Amino acid sequence: GLAILDLSGLTDIEILLVQIVGIAPCLLTACGIANRKHQNGGVLDATLKYPASPLSFLCQVLWLELWFRIAAPSEDESKLPRRFRQTLFLDVFGDAKNWDPN
């Protein structure tokens, strides 16, 4: 099954779409290879064209761009990637370094 991404600030649908975009290159490549002729022993024919390859590449680029946007640092002084719940408590004292109790 699919792993559940532990992200804050994204809806369940948005998280599911990120996962689908991440799976798409694998599925496109597997379908593209499976639907081509193979030589004896299952070796792929290097002279054949694989039209799904550019689409697979574009899906991979889109997936990486999505992760860059999700992992973008916050706009405050700490510049932490606050969408990942694991980093919400990563630098507790770094956020308060300029805090003056007086």
mmCIF file of C-alpha atoms in Angstrom:
data_model
loop_
_atom_site.group_PDB
_atom_site.id
_atom_site.type_symbol
_atom_site.label_atom_id
_atom_site.label_comp_id
_atom_site.label_asym_id
_atom_site.label_seq_id
_atom_site.Cartn_x
_atom_site.Cartn_y
_atom_site.Cartn_z
ATOM 1 C CA GLY A 1 0.000 0.000 0.000
ATOM 2 C CA LEU A 2 0.895 3.639 -0.083
ATOM 3 C CA ALA A 3 2.713 5.194 2.835
ATOM 4 C CA ILE A 4 0.979 8.107 4.495
ATOM 5 C CA LEU A 5 3.052 11.272 4.327
ATOM 6 C CA ASP A 6 3.132 13.145 7.622
ATOM 7 C CA LEU A 7 2.736 16.696 6.315
ATOM 8 C CA SER A 8 1.009 19.621 7.947
ATOM 9 C CA GLY A 9 -0.800 22.268 5.968
ATOM 10 C CA LEU A 10 -1.820 19.952 3.112
ATOM 11 C CA THR A 11 -5.197 18.320 2.689
ATOM 12 C CA ASP A 12 -5.564 14.565 2.276
ATOM 13 C CA ILE A 13 -6.293 15.054 -1.437
ATOM 14 C CA GLU A 14 -3.111 17.106 -1.930
ATOM 15 C CA ILE A 15 -1.018 14.468 -0.161
ATOM 16 C CA LEU A 16 -2.616 11.752 -2.313
ATOM 17 C CA LEU A 17 -1.855 13.753 -5.481
ATOM 18 C CA VAL A 18 1.803 14.107 -4.459
ATOM 19 C CA GLN A 19 1.958 10.340 -3.993
ATOM 20 C CA ILE A 20 0.278 9.654 -7.349
ATOM 21 C CA VAL A 21 2.696 11.980 -9.144
ATOM 22 C CA GLY A 22 5.555 10.129 -7.405
ATOM 23 C CA ILE A 23 4.287 6.742 -8.600
ATOM 24 C CA ALA A 24 3.544 7.884 -12.179
ATOM 25 C CA PRO A 25 7.151 7.713 -13.523
ATOM 26 C CA CYS A 26 7.536 4.133 -12.305
ATOM 27 C CA LEU A 27 4.232 3.050 -13.810
ATOM 28 C CA LEU A 28 4.874 4.808 -17.130
ATOM 29 C CA THR A 29 8.330 3.274 -17.438
ATOM 30 C CA ALA A 30 7.113 -0.212 -16.502
ATOM 31 C CA CYS A 31 4.232 -0.032 -18.996
ATOM 32 C CA GLY A 32 6.509 1.322 -21.708
ATOM 33 C CA ILE A 33 8.998 -1.513 -21.254
ATOM 34 C CA ALA A 34 6.356 -4.220 -20.868
ATOM 35 C CA ASN A 35 4.643 -3.272 -24.133
ATOM 36 C CA ARG A 36 7.795 -3.494 -26.290
ATOM 37 C CA LYS A 37 9.202 -6.495 -28.084
ATOM 38 C CA HIS A 38 11.918 -8.375 -26.267
ATOM 39 C CA GLN A 39 14.710 -10.471 -27.698
ATOM 40 C CA ASN A 40 15.364 -14.033 -26.577
ATOM 41 C CA GLY A 41 15.868 -14.223 -22.846
ATOM 42 C CA GLY A 42 13.853 -11.045 -22.193
ATOM 43 C CA VAL A 43 16.582 -8.628 -23.273
ATOM 44 C CA LEU A 44 15.257 -5.261 -24.434
ATOM 45 C CA ASP A 45 15.895 -4.217 -28.017
ATOM 46 C CA ALA A 46 18.025 -1.058 -27.888
ATOM 47 C CA THR A 47 16.932 0.001 -31.379
ATOM 48 C CA LEU A 48 13.282 0.426 -30.367
ATOM 49 C CA LYS A 49 11.874 3.775 -29.300
ATOM 50 C CA TYR A 50 10.186 4.140 -25.937
ATOM 51 C CA PRO A 51 7.688 7.004 -26.305
ATOM 52 C CA ALA A 52 6.674 6.965 -22.622
ATOM 53 C CA SER A 53 10.213 7.855 -21.510
ATOM 54 C CA PRO A 54 9.908 11.648 -21.936
ATOM 55 C CA LEU A 55 6.554 11.634 -20.150
ATOM 56 C CA SER A 56 8.080 9.597 -17.344
ATOM 57 C CA PHE A 57 10.906 12.120 -17.084
ATOM 58 C CA LEU A 58 8.461 15.047 -16.963
ATOM 59 C CA CYS A 59 6.474 13.364 -14.179
ATOM 60 C CA GLN A 60 9.698 12.884 -12.224
ATOM 61 C CA VAL A 61 10.580 16.577 -12.663
ATOM 62 C CA LEU A 62 7.072 17.576 -11.577
ATOM 63 C CA TRP A 63 7.353 15.358 -8.487
ATOM 64 C CA LEU A 64 10.696 16.901 -7.507
ATOM 65 C CA GLU A 65 9.307 20.406 -8.042
ATOM 66 C CA LEU A 66 6.362 19.567 -5.793
ATOM 67 C CA TRP A 67 8.758 18.465 -3.058
ATOM 68 C CA PHE A 68 10.814 21.641 -3.432
ATOM 69 C CA ARG A 69 7.648 23.681 -2.934
ATOM 70 C CA ILE A 70 6.451 21.554 -0.013
ATOM 71 C CA ALA A 71 9.863 21.696 1.680
ATOM 72 C CA ALA A 72 10.279 25.443 1.176
ATOM 73 C CA PRO A 73 11.380 27.167 4.382
ATOM 74 C CA SER A 74 9.016 29.363 6.339
ATOM 75 C CA GLU A 75 8.998 33.112 5.855
ATOM 76 C CA ASP A 76 9.901 33.904 9.475
ATOM 77 C CA GLU A 77 13.423 34.328 10.866
ATOM 78 C CA SER A 78 14.017 30.640 11.599
ATOM 79 C CA LYS A 79 13.633 29.527 7.938
ATOM 80 C CA LEU A 80 12.616 25.980 8.917
ATOM 81 C CA PRO A 81 10.638 23.691 6.595
ATOM 82 C CA ARG A 82 7.554 23.704 8.821
ATOM 83 C CA ARG A 83 5.345 21.474 6.680
ATOM 84 C CA PHE A 84 7.119 18.334 7.888
ATOM 85 C CA ARG A 85 5.861 17.436 11.340
ATOM 86 C CA GLN A 86 9.250 15.908 12.168
ATOM 87 C CA THR A 87 10.912 19.339 11.884
ATOM 88 C CA LEU A 88 8.294 21.266 13.837
ATOM 89 C CA PHE A 89 10.227 20.483 17.010
ATOM 90 C CA LEU A 90 13.669 20.188 15.457
ATOM 91 C CA ASP A 91 15.140 23.507 16.570
ATOM 92 C CA VAL A 92 13.152 24.541 19.610
ATOM 93 C CA PHE A 93 15.850 26.785 21.077
ATOM 94 C CA GLY A 94 17.035 28.170 17.728
ATOM 95 C CA ASP A 95 13.680 29.915 17.300
ATOM 96 C CA ALA A 96 14.162 31.693 20.622
ATOM 97 C CA LYS A 97 17.816 32.707 20.260
ATOM 98 C CA ASN A 98 17.014 36.433 19.899
ATOM 99 C CA TRP A 99 14.353 36.385 22.609
ATOM 100 C CA ASP A 100 15.042 38.680 25.530
ATOM 101 C CA PRO A 101 13.071 37.846 28.705
ATOM 102 C CA ASN A 102 13.627 41.343 30.150
#
